[in-house]
PDB file of C-alpha atoms in Angstrom:
ATOM      1  CA  MET A 408       0.485   0.494  -0.263  1.00 71.00           C
ATOM      2  CA  GLN A 409       1.170   3.215  -1.068  1.00 90.00           C
ATOM      3  CA  THR A 410       1.348   6.106   2.123  1.00 93.00           C
ATOM      4  CA  ILE A 411       2.683   8.005   4.292  1.00 98.00           C
ATOM      5  CA  LEU A 412       5.368   7.654   6.754  1.00 98.00           C
ATOM      6  CA  TRP A 413       5.532  10.783   8.569  1.00 98.00           C
ATOM      7  CA  ASP A 414       3.067  11.571  10.931  1.00 98.00           C
ATOM      8  CA  CYS A 415       3.753  16.042  10.942  1.00 98.00           C
ATOM      9  CA  HIS A 416       1.210  17.196  13.665  1.00 98.00           C
ATOM     10  CA  MET A 417       0.290  15.394  17.007  1.00 98.00           C
ATOM     11  CA  HIS A 418      -0.013  15.944  20.441  1.00 98.00           C
ATOM     12  CA  SER A 419       0.434  14.142  24.074  1.00 98.00           C
ATOM     13  CA  PHE A 420      -0.403  14.951  27.790  1.00 97.00           C
ATOM     14  CA  TYR A 421       2.102  18.189  27.115  1.00 97.00           C
ATOM     15  CA  SER A 422      -0.984  20.098  25.036  1.00 96.00           C
ATOM     16  CA  ALA A 423      -5.101  20.331  26.543  1.00 92.00           C
ATOM     17  CA  ASP A 424      -7.462  18.664  25.130  1.00 93.00           C
ATOM     18  CA  SER A 425      -4.885  15.157  25.378  1.00 95.00           C
ATOM     19  CA  SER A 426      -4.349  12.905  27.698  1.00 96.00           C
ATOM     20  CA  THR A 427      -2.443  11.073  26.024  1.00 98.00           C
ATOM     21  CA  PRO A 428       1.096   9.632  27.277  1.00 98.00           C
ATOM     22  CA  MET A 429       4.133  10.584  24.766  1.00 98.00           C
ATOM     23  CA  GLU A 430       5.577   7.298  25.480  1.00 98.00           C
ATOM     24  CA  GLU A 431       2.174   6.166  23.989  1.00 98.00           C
ATOM     25  CA  MET A 432       2.774   7.795  21.286  1.00 98.00           C
ATOM     26  CA  ILE A 433       5.874   6.651  19.882  1.00 98.00           C
ATOM     27  CA  GLN A 434       4.568   3.130  20.900  1.00 98.00           C
ATOM     28  CA  LYS A 435       1.907   3.102  18.593  1.00 98.00           C
ATOM     29  CA  SER A 436       4.233   5.050  16.442  1.00 98.00           C
ATOM     30  CA  ILE A 437       6.445   2.641  16.231  1.00 98.00           C
ATOM     31  CA  SER A 438       4.388   0.162  15.941  1.00 98.00           C
ATOM     32  CA  LEU A 439       2.483   0.762  12.349  1.00 98.00           C
ATOM     33  CA  GLY A 440       5.650   0.977  10.739  1.00 98.00           C
ATOM     34  CA  LEU A 441       6.186   4.766  10.622  1.00 98.00           C
ATOM     35  CA  ASP A 442       9.671   6.393   9.585  1.00 98.00           C
ATOM     36  CA  GLY A 443       9.125   9.691  12.598  1.00 98.00           C
ATOM     37  CA  ILE A 444       7.097  11.613  13.413  1.00 98.00           C
ATOM     38  CA  CYS A 445       6.594  14.601  15.079  1.00 98.00           C
ATOM     39  CA  PHE A 446       5.204  17.151  17.685  1.00 98.00           C
ATOM     40  CA  THR A 447       3.485  19.379  17.965  1.00 98.00           C
ATOM     41  CA  GLU A 448       2.043  20.637  21.226  1.00 98.00           C
ATOM     42  CA  HIS A 449      -0.222  23.315  21.233  1.00 97.00           C
ATOM     43  CA  THR A 450      -0.179  27.035  22.782  1.00 97.00           C
ATOM     44  CA  ASP A 451      -2.692  29.593  22.904  1.00 94.00           C
ATOM     45  CA  PRO A 452      -2.272  32.226  25.323  1.00 91.00           C
ATOM     46  CA  ASP A 453      -4.877  34.664  25.418  1.00 89.00           C
ATOM     47  CA  TYR A 454      -6.893  32.084  25.326  1.00 89.00           C
ATOM     48  CA  PRO A 455     -11.624  32.431  26.649  1.00 86.00           C
ATOM     49  CA  ASP A 456     -12.731  30.636  29.596  1.00 82.00           C
ATOM     50  CA  THR A 457     -13.849  26.880  28.155  1.00 77.00           C
ATOM     51  CA  PRO A 458     -17.432  25.276  29.370  1.00 79.00           C
ATOM     52  CA  GLU A 459     -13.869  21.749  30.168  1.00 77.00           C
ATOM     53  CA  LYS A 460     -11.069  24.891  32.142  1.00 75.00           C
ATOM     54  CA  LEU A 461      -9.075  23.701  29.494  1.00 79.00           C
ATOM     55  CA  ASP A 462      -5.615  25.967  30.178  1.00 85.00           C
ATOM     56  CA  PHE A 463      -4.126  25.907  26.887  1.00 88.00           C
ATOM     57  CA  SER A 464      -0.355  27.626  28.524  1.00 91.00           C
ATOM     58  CA  LEU A 465       2.466  24.946  27.558  1.00 96.00           C
ATOM     59  CA  ASP A 466       5.139  24.392  29.054  1.00 96.00           C
ATOM     60  CA  GLU A 467       7.221  24.028  26.879  1.00 97.00           C
ATOM     61  CA  THR A 468      10.605  23.271  29.416  1.00 98.00           C
ATOM     62  CA  ALA A 469       8.990  20.656  30.354  1.00 98.00           C
ATOM     63  CA  TYR A 470       8.007  19.532  26.745  1.00 98.00           C
ATOM     64  CA  TYR A 471      11.380  19.820  25.957  1.00 98.00           C
ATOM     65  CA  ASN A 472      13.053  17.706  28.123  1.00 98.00           C
ATOM     66  CA  GLY A 473      10.075  15.011  27.982  1.00 98.00           C
ATOM     67  CA  LEU A 474      10.806  14.371  24.295  1.00 98.00           C
ATOM     68  CA  LEU A 475      14.763  14.541  25.000  1.00 98.00           C
ATOM     69  CA  GLU A 476      14.302  11.516  27.015  1.00 98.00           C
ATOM     70  CA  LEU A 477      11.929  10.151  24.618  1.00 98.00           C
ATOM     71  CA  GLN A 478      14.015  10.900  21.610  1.00 98.00           C
ATOM     72  CA  ALA A 479      17.057   9.255  22.156  1.00 98.00           C
ATOM     73  CA  LYS A 480      14.657   5.803  24.185  1.00 98.00           C
ATOM     74  CA  TYR A 481      13.458   5.503  20.850  1.00 98.00           C
ATOM     75  CA  ARG A 482      16.350   6.661  17.794  1.00 97.00           C
ATOM     76  CA  ASP A 483      17.272   3.443  17.217  1.00 98.00           C
ATOM     77  CA  GLN A 484      13.053   2.507  16.608  1.00 98.00           C
ATOM     78  CA  ILE A 485      12.319   5.922  15.476  1.00 98.00           C
ATOM     79  CA  GLU A 486      13.061   9.325  14.008  1.00 98.00           C
ATOM     80  CA  VAL A 487      10.899  11.962  17.063  1.00 98.00           C
ATOM     81  CA  ARG A 488      11.041  15.221  16.396  1.00 98.00           C
ATOM     82  CA  PHE A 489       9.773  18.427  18.311  1.00 98.00           C
ATOM     83  CA  GLY A 490       7.599  20.503  16.815  1.00 98.00           C
ATOM     84  CA  ILE A 491       4.957  23.118  18.067  1.00 98.00           C
ATOM     85  CA  GLU A 492       2.095  24.611  17.331  1.00 98.00           C
ATOM     86  CA  LEU A 493       1.179  28.038  17.616  1.00 98.00           C
ATOM     87  CA  GLY A 494      -2.790  29.447  18.046  1.00 97.00           C
ATOM     88  CA  LEU A 495      -1.843  32.654  15.924  1.00 97.00           C
ATOM     89  CA  GLN A 496      -3.594  36.190  17.297  1.00 96.00           C
ATOM     90  CA  PRO A 497      -2.132  39.407  15.668  1.00 95.00           C
ATOM     91  CA  HIS A 498      -1.264  40.106  19.157  1.00 95.00           C
ATOM     92  CA  LEU A 499       1.020  37.114  19.965  1.00 96.00           C
ATOM     93  CA  ALA A 500       2.834  37.827  17.533  1.00 96.00           C
ATOM     94  CA  ALA A 501       6.642  38.953  19.430  1.00 96.00           C
ATOM     95  CA  ASP A 502       5.079  36.824  22.362  1.00 96.00           C
ATOM     96  CA  PHE A 503       5.717  34.046  19.595  1.00 97.00           C
ATOM     97  CA  ASP A 504       8.305  35.098  18.216  1.00 97.00           C
ATOM     98  CA  ALA A 505      10.586  35.493  20.982  1.00 97.00           C
ATOM     99  CA  LEU A 506       8.689  31.778  22.669  1.00 97.00           C
ATOM    100  CA  LEU A 507      10.643  30.220  18.882  1.00 98.00           C
ATOM    101  CA  LYS A 508      14.096  31.531  19.481  1.00 98.00           C
ATOM    102  CA  ARG A 509      14.279  29.985  23.864  1.00 98.00           C
ATOM    103  CA  PHE A 510      14.702  27.160  22.300  1.00 98.00           C
ATOM    104  CA  PRO A 511      15.663  24.621  19.124  1.00 98.00           C
ATOM    105  CA  PHE A 512      12.438  23.486  17.684  1.00 98.00           C
ATOM    106  CA  ASP A 513      12.428  21.519  14.259  1.00 98.00           C
ATOM    107  CA  PHE A 514       9.055  22.758  12.944  1.00 98.00           C
ATOM    108  CA  VAL A 515       6.347  25.326  14.068  1.00 98.00           C
ATOM    109  CA  ILE A 516       2.928  25.095  12.830  1.00 98.00           C
ATOM    110  CA  GLY A 517       0.364  27.528  12.860  1.00 98.00           C
ATOM    111  CA  SER A 518      -2.667  27.373  13.040  1.00 97.00           C
ATOM    112  CA  SER A 519      -5.866  29.563  13.482  1.00 96.00           C
ATOM    113  CA  HIS A 520      -7.671  28.026  16.582  1.00 95.00           C
ATOM    114  CA  LEU A 521      -9.997  30.900  17.588  1.00 95.00           C
ATOM    115  CA  VAL A 522     -11.880  33.906  16.164  1.00 94.00           C
ATOM    116  CA  HIS A 523     -11.588  37.422  16.965  1.00 93.00           C
ATOM    117  CA  GLY A 524     -11.254  36.312  20.326  1.00 90.00           C
ATOM    118  CA  TYR A 525     -13.840  32.695  20.055  1.00 91.00           C
ATOM    119  CA  ASP A 526     -13.738  29.559  19.356  1.00 91.00           C
ATOM    120  CA  PRO A 527     -15.368  27.783  16.796  1.00 93.00           C
ATOM    121  CA  TYR A 528     -15.027  25.010  18.158  1.00 91.00           C
ATOM    122  CA  TYR A 529     -18.320  25.144  20.621  1.00 91.00           C
ATOM    123  CA  PRO A 530     -21.150  25.703  19.050  1.00 92.00           C
ATOM    124  CA  GLU A 531     -22.539  29.305  20.545  1.00 91.00           C
ATOM    125  CA  TYR A 532     -19.640  31.149  17.740  1.00 92.00           C
ATOM    126  CA  PHE A 533     -22.722  29.830  15.077  1.00 95.00           C
ATOM    127  CA  LEU A 534     -25.819  31.028  17.015  1.00 92.00           C
ATOM    128  CA  GLU A 535     -28.052  33.483  15.627  1.00 89.00           C
ATOM    129  CA  ARG A 536     -26.226  33.223  12.060  1.00 91.00           C
ATOM    130  CA  GLU A 537     -25.151  31.845   8.731  1.00 96.00           C
ATOM    131  CA  GLU A 538     -22.849  29.176   8.679  1.00 97.00           C
ATOM    132  CA  SER A 539     -21.948  30.754   5.388  1.00 97.00           C
ATOM    133  CA  SER A 540     -20.980  34.216   6.939  1.00 96.00           C
ATOM    134  CA  ALA A 541     -19.062  32.092  10.556  1.00 97.00           C
ATOM    135  CA  TYR A 542     -17.036  30.443   7.990  1.00 98.00           C
ATOM    136  CA  ARG A 543     -15.989  33.820   6.093  1.00 98.00           C
ATOM    137  CA  GLU A 544     -14.801  35.639   8.694  1.00 97.00           C
ATOM    138  CA  TYR A 545     -13.022  32.449   9.704  1.00 97.00           C
ATOM    139  CA  PHE A 546     -11.622  32.476   6.438  1.00 98.00           C
ATOM    140  CA  GLU A 547     -10.591  36.372   7.179  1.00 97.00           C
ATOM    141  CA  SER A 548      -8.984  35.681  10.347  1.00 97.00           C
ATOM    142  CA  ILE A 549      -6.581  33.504   8.486  1.00 98.00           C
ATOM    143  CA  LEU A 550      -5.367  36.840   6.274  1.00 97.00           C
ATOM    144  CA  GLU A 551      -4.853  38.934   9.310  1.00 97.00           C
ATOM    145  CA  ASN A 552      -3.384  36.643  11.448  1.00 97.00           C
ATOM    146  CA  LEU A 553      -1.049  36.642   8.470  1.00 97.00           C
ATOM    147  CA  ASN A 554       0.177  39.192   7.437  1.00 95.00           C
ATOM    148  CA  THR A 555       0.919  39.380  11.537  1.00 95.00           C
ATOM    149  CA  CYS A 556       2.623  36.373  12.364  1.00 94.00           C
ATOM    150  CA  GLN A 557       5.634  35.401  10.176  1.00 91.00           C
ATOM    151  CA  ASN A 558       7.407  33.238  11.696  1.00 97.00           C
ATOM    152  CA  MET A 559       5.632  30.183  11.373  1.00 98.00           C
ATOM    153  CA  ASP A 560       6.760  26.329   8.363  1.00 98.00           C
ATOM    154  CA  VAL A 561       3.762  26.007   7.473  1.00 98.00           C
ATOM    155  CA  TYR A 562      -0.278  27.074   8.215  1.00 98.00           C
ATOM    156  CA  GLY A 563      -2.108  23.341  10.109  1.00 98.00           C
ATOM    157  CA  HIS A 564      -5.946  22.453   8.780  1.00 98.00           C
ATOM    158  CA  LEU A 565      -6.434  25.224   6.301  1.00 97.00           C
ATOM    159  CA  ASP A 566      -9.944  25.492   7.110  1.00 97.00           C
ATOM    160  CA  TYR A 567     -10.786  23.860   9.740  1.00 97.00           C
ATOM    161  CA  ILE A 568     -13.613  25.758  10.872  1.00 97.00           C
ATOM    162  CA  VAL A 569     -15.985  22.730   8.533  1.00 97.00           C
ATOM    163  CA  ARG A 570     -15.196  21.085  11.329  1.00 97.00           C
ATOM    164  CA  TYR A 571     -18.108  22.420  14.017  1.00 96.00           C
ATOM    165  CA  GLY A 572     -20.192  24.325  11.842  1.00 96.00           C
ATOM    166  CA  PRO A 573     -23.729  23.317  12.375  1.00 96.00           C
ATOM    167  CA  ASN A 574     -23.776  21.683   8.437  1.00 97.00           C
ATOM    168  CA  GLN A 575     -20.226  20.914   8.919  1.00 97.00           C
ATOM    169  CA  ASN A 576     -18.825  20.618   4.456  1.00 97.00           C
ATOM    170  CA  LYS A 577     -22.598  20.299   3.504  1.00 97.00           C
ATOM    171  CA  TYR A 578     -22.493  23.224   1.824  1.00 97.00           C
ATOM    172  CA  TYR A 579     -19.046  25.211   1.569  1.00 98.00           C
ATOM    173  CA  SER A 580     -16.908  24.427  -1.477  1.00 97.00           C
ATOM    174  CA  TYR A 581     -13.776  26.169  -2.670  1.00 98.00           C
ATOM    175  CA  THR A 582     -15.054  27.780  -4.943  1.00 98.00           C
ATOM    176  CA  LYS A 583     -17.780  29.963  -2.244  1.00 98.00           C
ATOM    177  CA  TYR A 584     -14.682  31.258  -0.536  1.00 98.00           C
ATOM    178  CA  SER A 585     -11.826  31.095  -3.855  1.00 98.00           C
ATOM    179  CA  GLU A 586     -10.949  34.914  -3.731  1.00 98.00           C
ATOM    180  CA  ILE A 587     -10.431  34.252  -0.022  1.00 98.00           C
ATOM    181  CA  PHE A 588      -8.030  31.291  -0.456  1.00 98.00           C
ATOM    182  CA  ASP A 589      -6.289  32.180  -3.674  1.00 98.00           C
ATOM    183  CA  GLU A 590      -5.710  35.533  -1.374  1.00 98.00           C
ATOM    184  CA  ILE A 591      -4.504  32.881   1.480  1.00 98.00           C
ATOM    185  CA  LEU A 592      -2.614  30.447  -0.615  1.00 98.00           C
ATOM    186  CA  ARG A 593      -0.945  33.478  -2.863  1.00 98.00           C
ATOM    187  CA  THR A 594      -0.187  34.300   0.524  1.00 98.00           C
ATOM    188  CA  LEU A 595       2.037  32.255   1.707  1.00 98.00           C
ATOM    189  CA  ILE A 596       3.277  30.629  -1.409  1.00 98.00           C
ATOM    190  CA  ARG A 597       5.250  34.954  -0.961  1.00 98.00           C
ATOM    191  CA  LYS A 598       5.979  34.594   2.502  1.00 97.00           C
ATOM    192  CA  GLN A 599       7.337  30.989   2.164  1.00 97.00           C
ATOM    193  CA  ILE A 600       4.984  29.259   4.096  1.00 98.00           C
ATOM    194  CA  GLY A 601       3.825  25.427   3.478  1.00 98.00           C
ATOM    195  CA  LEU A 602       1.237  23.719   3.780  1.00 98.00           C
ATOM    196  CA  GLU A 603      -0.330  20.977   5.780  1.00 98.00           C
ATOM    197  CA  LEU A 604      -2.283  18.482   4.670  1.00 98.00           C
ATOM    198  CA  ASN A 605      -4.118  17.272   7.766  1.00 98.00           C
ATOM    199  CA  THR A 606      -6.500  14.260   7.524  1.00 98.00           C
ATOM    200  CA  GLY A 607      -8.456  15.317  11.128  1.00 97.00           C
ATOM    201  CA  GLY A 608     -10.632  16.081   9.276  1.00 97.00           C
ATOM    202  CA  PHE A 609     -11.425  12.121   8.181  1.00 97.00           C
ATOM    203  CA  HIS A 610     -11.778  10.888  11.096  1.00 93.00           C
ATOM    204  CA  TYR A 611     -14.884  13.585  11.662  1.00 95.00           C
ATOM    205  CA  GLY A 612     -16.313  11.761   8.513  1.00 95.00           C
ATOM    206  CA  LEU A 613     -15.525  14.982   6.271  1.00 97.00           C
ATOM    207  CA  GLY A 614     -15.046  12.840   3.737  1.00 97.00           C
ATOM    208  CA  GLU A 615     -12.142  15.018   2.900  1.00 98.00           C
ATOM    209  CA  PRO A 616      -9.294  16.583   5.136  1.00 98.00           C
ATOM    210  CA  ASN A 617      -8.704  19.684   5.639  1.00 98.00           C
ATOM    211  CA  PRO A 618      -7.920  22.355   3.752  1.00 98.00           C
ATOM    212  CA  CYS A 619     -10.128  19.605   0.908  1.00 98.00           C
ATOM    213  CA  ARG A 620      -8.784  18.954  -1.584  1.00 98.00           C
ATOM    214  CA  ASP A 621      -9.676  21.416  -4.283  1.00 98.00           C
ATOM    215  CA  ILE A 622      -7.216  24.002  -1.785  1.00 98.00           C
ATOM    216  CA  ILE A 623      -4.863  21.336  -1.879  1.00 98.00           C
ATOM    217  CA  LYS A 624      -4.671  22.076  -5.877  1.00 98.00           C
ATOM    218  CA  ARG A 625      -5.209  24.838  -6.039  1.00 98.00           C
ATOM    219  CA  TYR A 626      -2.293  25.828  -3.833  1.00 98.00           C
ATOM    220  CA  ARG A 627      -0.157  23.468  -6.252  1.00 98.00           C
ATOM    221  CA  GLU A 628      -1.031  25.509  -9.659  1.00 98.00           C
ATOM    222  CA  LEU A 629      -0.065  28.306  -7.956  1.00 98.00           C
ATOM    223  CA  GLY A 630       3.027  27.198  -7.016  1.00 98.00           C
ATOM    224  CA  GLY A 631       3.139  25.909  -3.638  1.00 98.00           C
ATOM    225  CA  GLU A 632       5.134  23.503  -3.341  1.00 97.00           C
ATOM    226  CA  LEU A 633       5.737  22.334   0.781  1.00 98.00           C
ATOM    227  CA  ILE A 634       3.155  20.319   2.168  1.00 98.00           C
ATOM    228  CA  THR A 635       3.431  18.863   5.091  1.00 98.00           C
ATOM    229  CA  VAL A 636       1.155  15.399   6.133  1.00 98.00           C
ATOM    230  CA  GLY A 637      -0.569  15.299   9.608  1.00 98.00           C
ATOM    231  CA  ALA A 638      -2.619  13.580  11.413  1.00 98.00           C
ATOM    232  CA  ASP A 639      -3.532  15.828  14.533  1.00 98.00           C
ATOM    233  CA  ALA A 640      -3.611  13.118  16.271  1.00 98.00           C
ATOM    234  CA  HIS A 641      -4.159  13.308  20.041  1.00 98.00           C
ATOM    235  CA  THR A 642      -4.974   9.023  20.812  1.00 98.00           C
ATOM    236  CA  PRO A 643      -2.301   6.781  20.364  1.00 98.00           C
ATOM    237  CA  ASP A 644      -5.529   5.138  17.348  1.00 98.00           C
ATOM    238  CA  LYS A 645      -5.333   8.184  15.326  1.00 98.00           C
ATOM    239  CA  ILE A 646      -1.985   8.352  14.091  1.00 98.00           C
ATOM    240  CA  ALA A 647      -1.575   8.282  10.669  1.00 98.00           C
ATOM    241  CA  TYR A 648      -5.053   8.244   9.749  1.00 98.00           C
ATOM    242  CA  SER A 649      -6.435   8.459   6.558  1.00 98.00           C
ATOM    243  CA  PHE A 650      -2.590   8.277   5.293  1.00 98.00           C
ATOM    244  CA  PRO A 651      -3.750   6.144   2.177  1.00 98.00           C
ATOM    245  CA  LYS A 652      -5.911   8.904   1.011  1.00 98.00           C
ATOM    246  CA  ALA A 653      -3.492  11.827   2.059  1.00 98.00           C
ATOM    247  CA  TYR A 654      -0.971   9.429  -0.667  1.00 98.00           C
ATOM    248  CA  SER A 655      -3.239   9.738  -2.981  1.00 98.00           C
ATOM    249  CA  ILE A 656      -4.658  13.648  -3.292  1.00 98.00           C
ATOM    250  CA  LEU A 657      -1.644  14.282  -3.187  1.00 98.00           C
ATOM    251  CA  LYS A 658      -0.500  12.774  -6.034  1.00 98.00           C
ATOM    252  CA  GLU A 659      -3.448  13.398  -7.365  1.00 97.00           C
ATOM    253  CA  CYS A 660      -3.079  17.229  -6.918  1.00 98.00           C
ATOM    254  CA  GLY A 661       0.281  16.917  -8.171  1.00 98.00           C
ATOM    255  CA  PHE A 662       2.818  16.788  -6.330  1.00 98.00           C
ATOM    256  CA  SER A 663       6.015  14.293  -6.561  1.00 97.00           C
ATOM    257  CA  TYR A 664       7.582  14.709  -2.611  1.00 98.00           C
ATOM    258  CA  TYR A 665       5.816  15.506   0.324  1.00 98.00           C
ATOM    259  CA  THR A 666       7.200  18.373   3.919  1.00 98.00           C
ATOM    260  CA  VAL A 667       9.209  17.601   7.231  1.00 98.00           C
ATOM    261  CA  PHE A 668      11.263  20.024   8.852  1.00 98.00           C
ATOM    262  CA  LYS A 669      14.279  19.306  10.816  1.00 98.00           C
ATOM    263  CA  ASN A 670      15.572  22.733  12.733  1.00 98.00           C
ATOM    264  CA  ARG A 671      13.082  24.288   9.920  1.00 98.00           C
ATOM    265  CA  THR A 672      14.445  23.355   7.206  1.00 98.00           C
ATOM    266  CA  PRO A 673      12.552  21.430   4.128  1.00 98.00           C
ATOM    267  CA  GLU A 674      13.300  18.260   3.920  1.00 98.00           C
ATOM    268  CA  PHE A 675      11.492  16.632   0.785  1.00 98.00           C
ATOM    269  CA  ILE A 676      10.351  12.959   0.419  1.00 98.00           C
ATOM    270  CA  LYS A 677      10.141  11.589  -2.737  1.00 97.00           C
ATOM    271  CA  LEU A 678       5.666  10.001  -2.689  1.00 97.00           C
TER     272      LEU A 678
END
């Protein structure tokens, strides 16, 4: 079976929304025959209160030391890399720049989890407003983030919001928001920021990755070359989820390689 052998987006108990020990994620990745993985623990400063009272700050020192220990323990079985997922908001750009100078990250994902201070994960975000206008506000906020936050290697799960909309992706398409998406993709390419193919959309029942394949295809048409693959796993059963589908989508969209990062430098792996 043709598949992807690097999962470059996963979380462990260092992230507020996972309770899985890092070692369990590594052991499962080994059992799946992966060549390498990259942990990308969440840091979302200035996060609003959630019903679950989750704290999306990150103890970067504990995370780094914990990873180094396990990296050494499993070095003969799998390559384990040190990444982070930044929860982007325009006013946090300087804080993120300072953080990225303090630790030797291999890989940095920039993601939009909030829209002007609100989390679309919760149904309240969609109350008393049209789904399409809520989606549009989210996509426009990505451009706001890209105009202020530069220090990332890829943009994560670009159409993440459709996982949580009342109708998910039933009435959603690239063409419906093409002018915004094209501006986002051109901005990524101009700034030499890559795109993530996140297979989380498959386990959310979308039948598509995030972003959808039409956006991935358009990114390639516009000249985009940097594309990473991650399952966004918070539990071992989601590691490398639907990676054979990801392989097929990349080939279908015109890619010959996918990308992994080490020391913030892209490496290209042939499909």
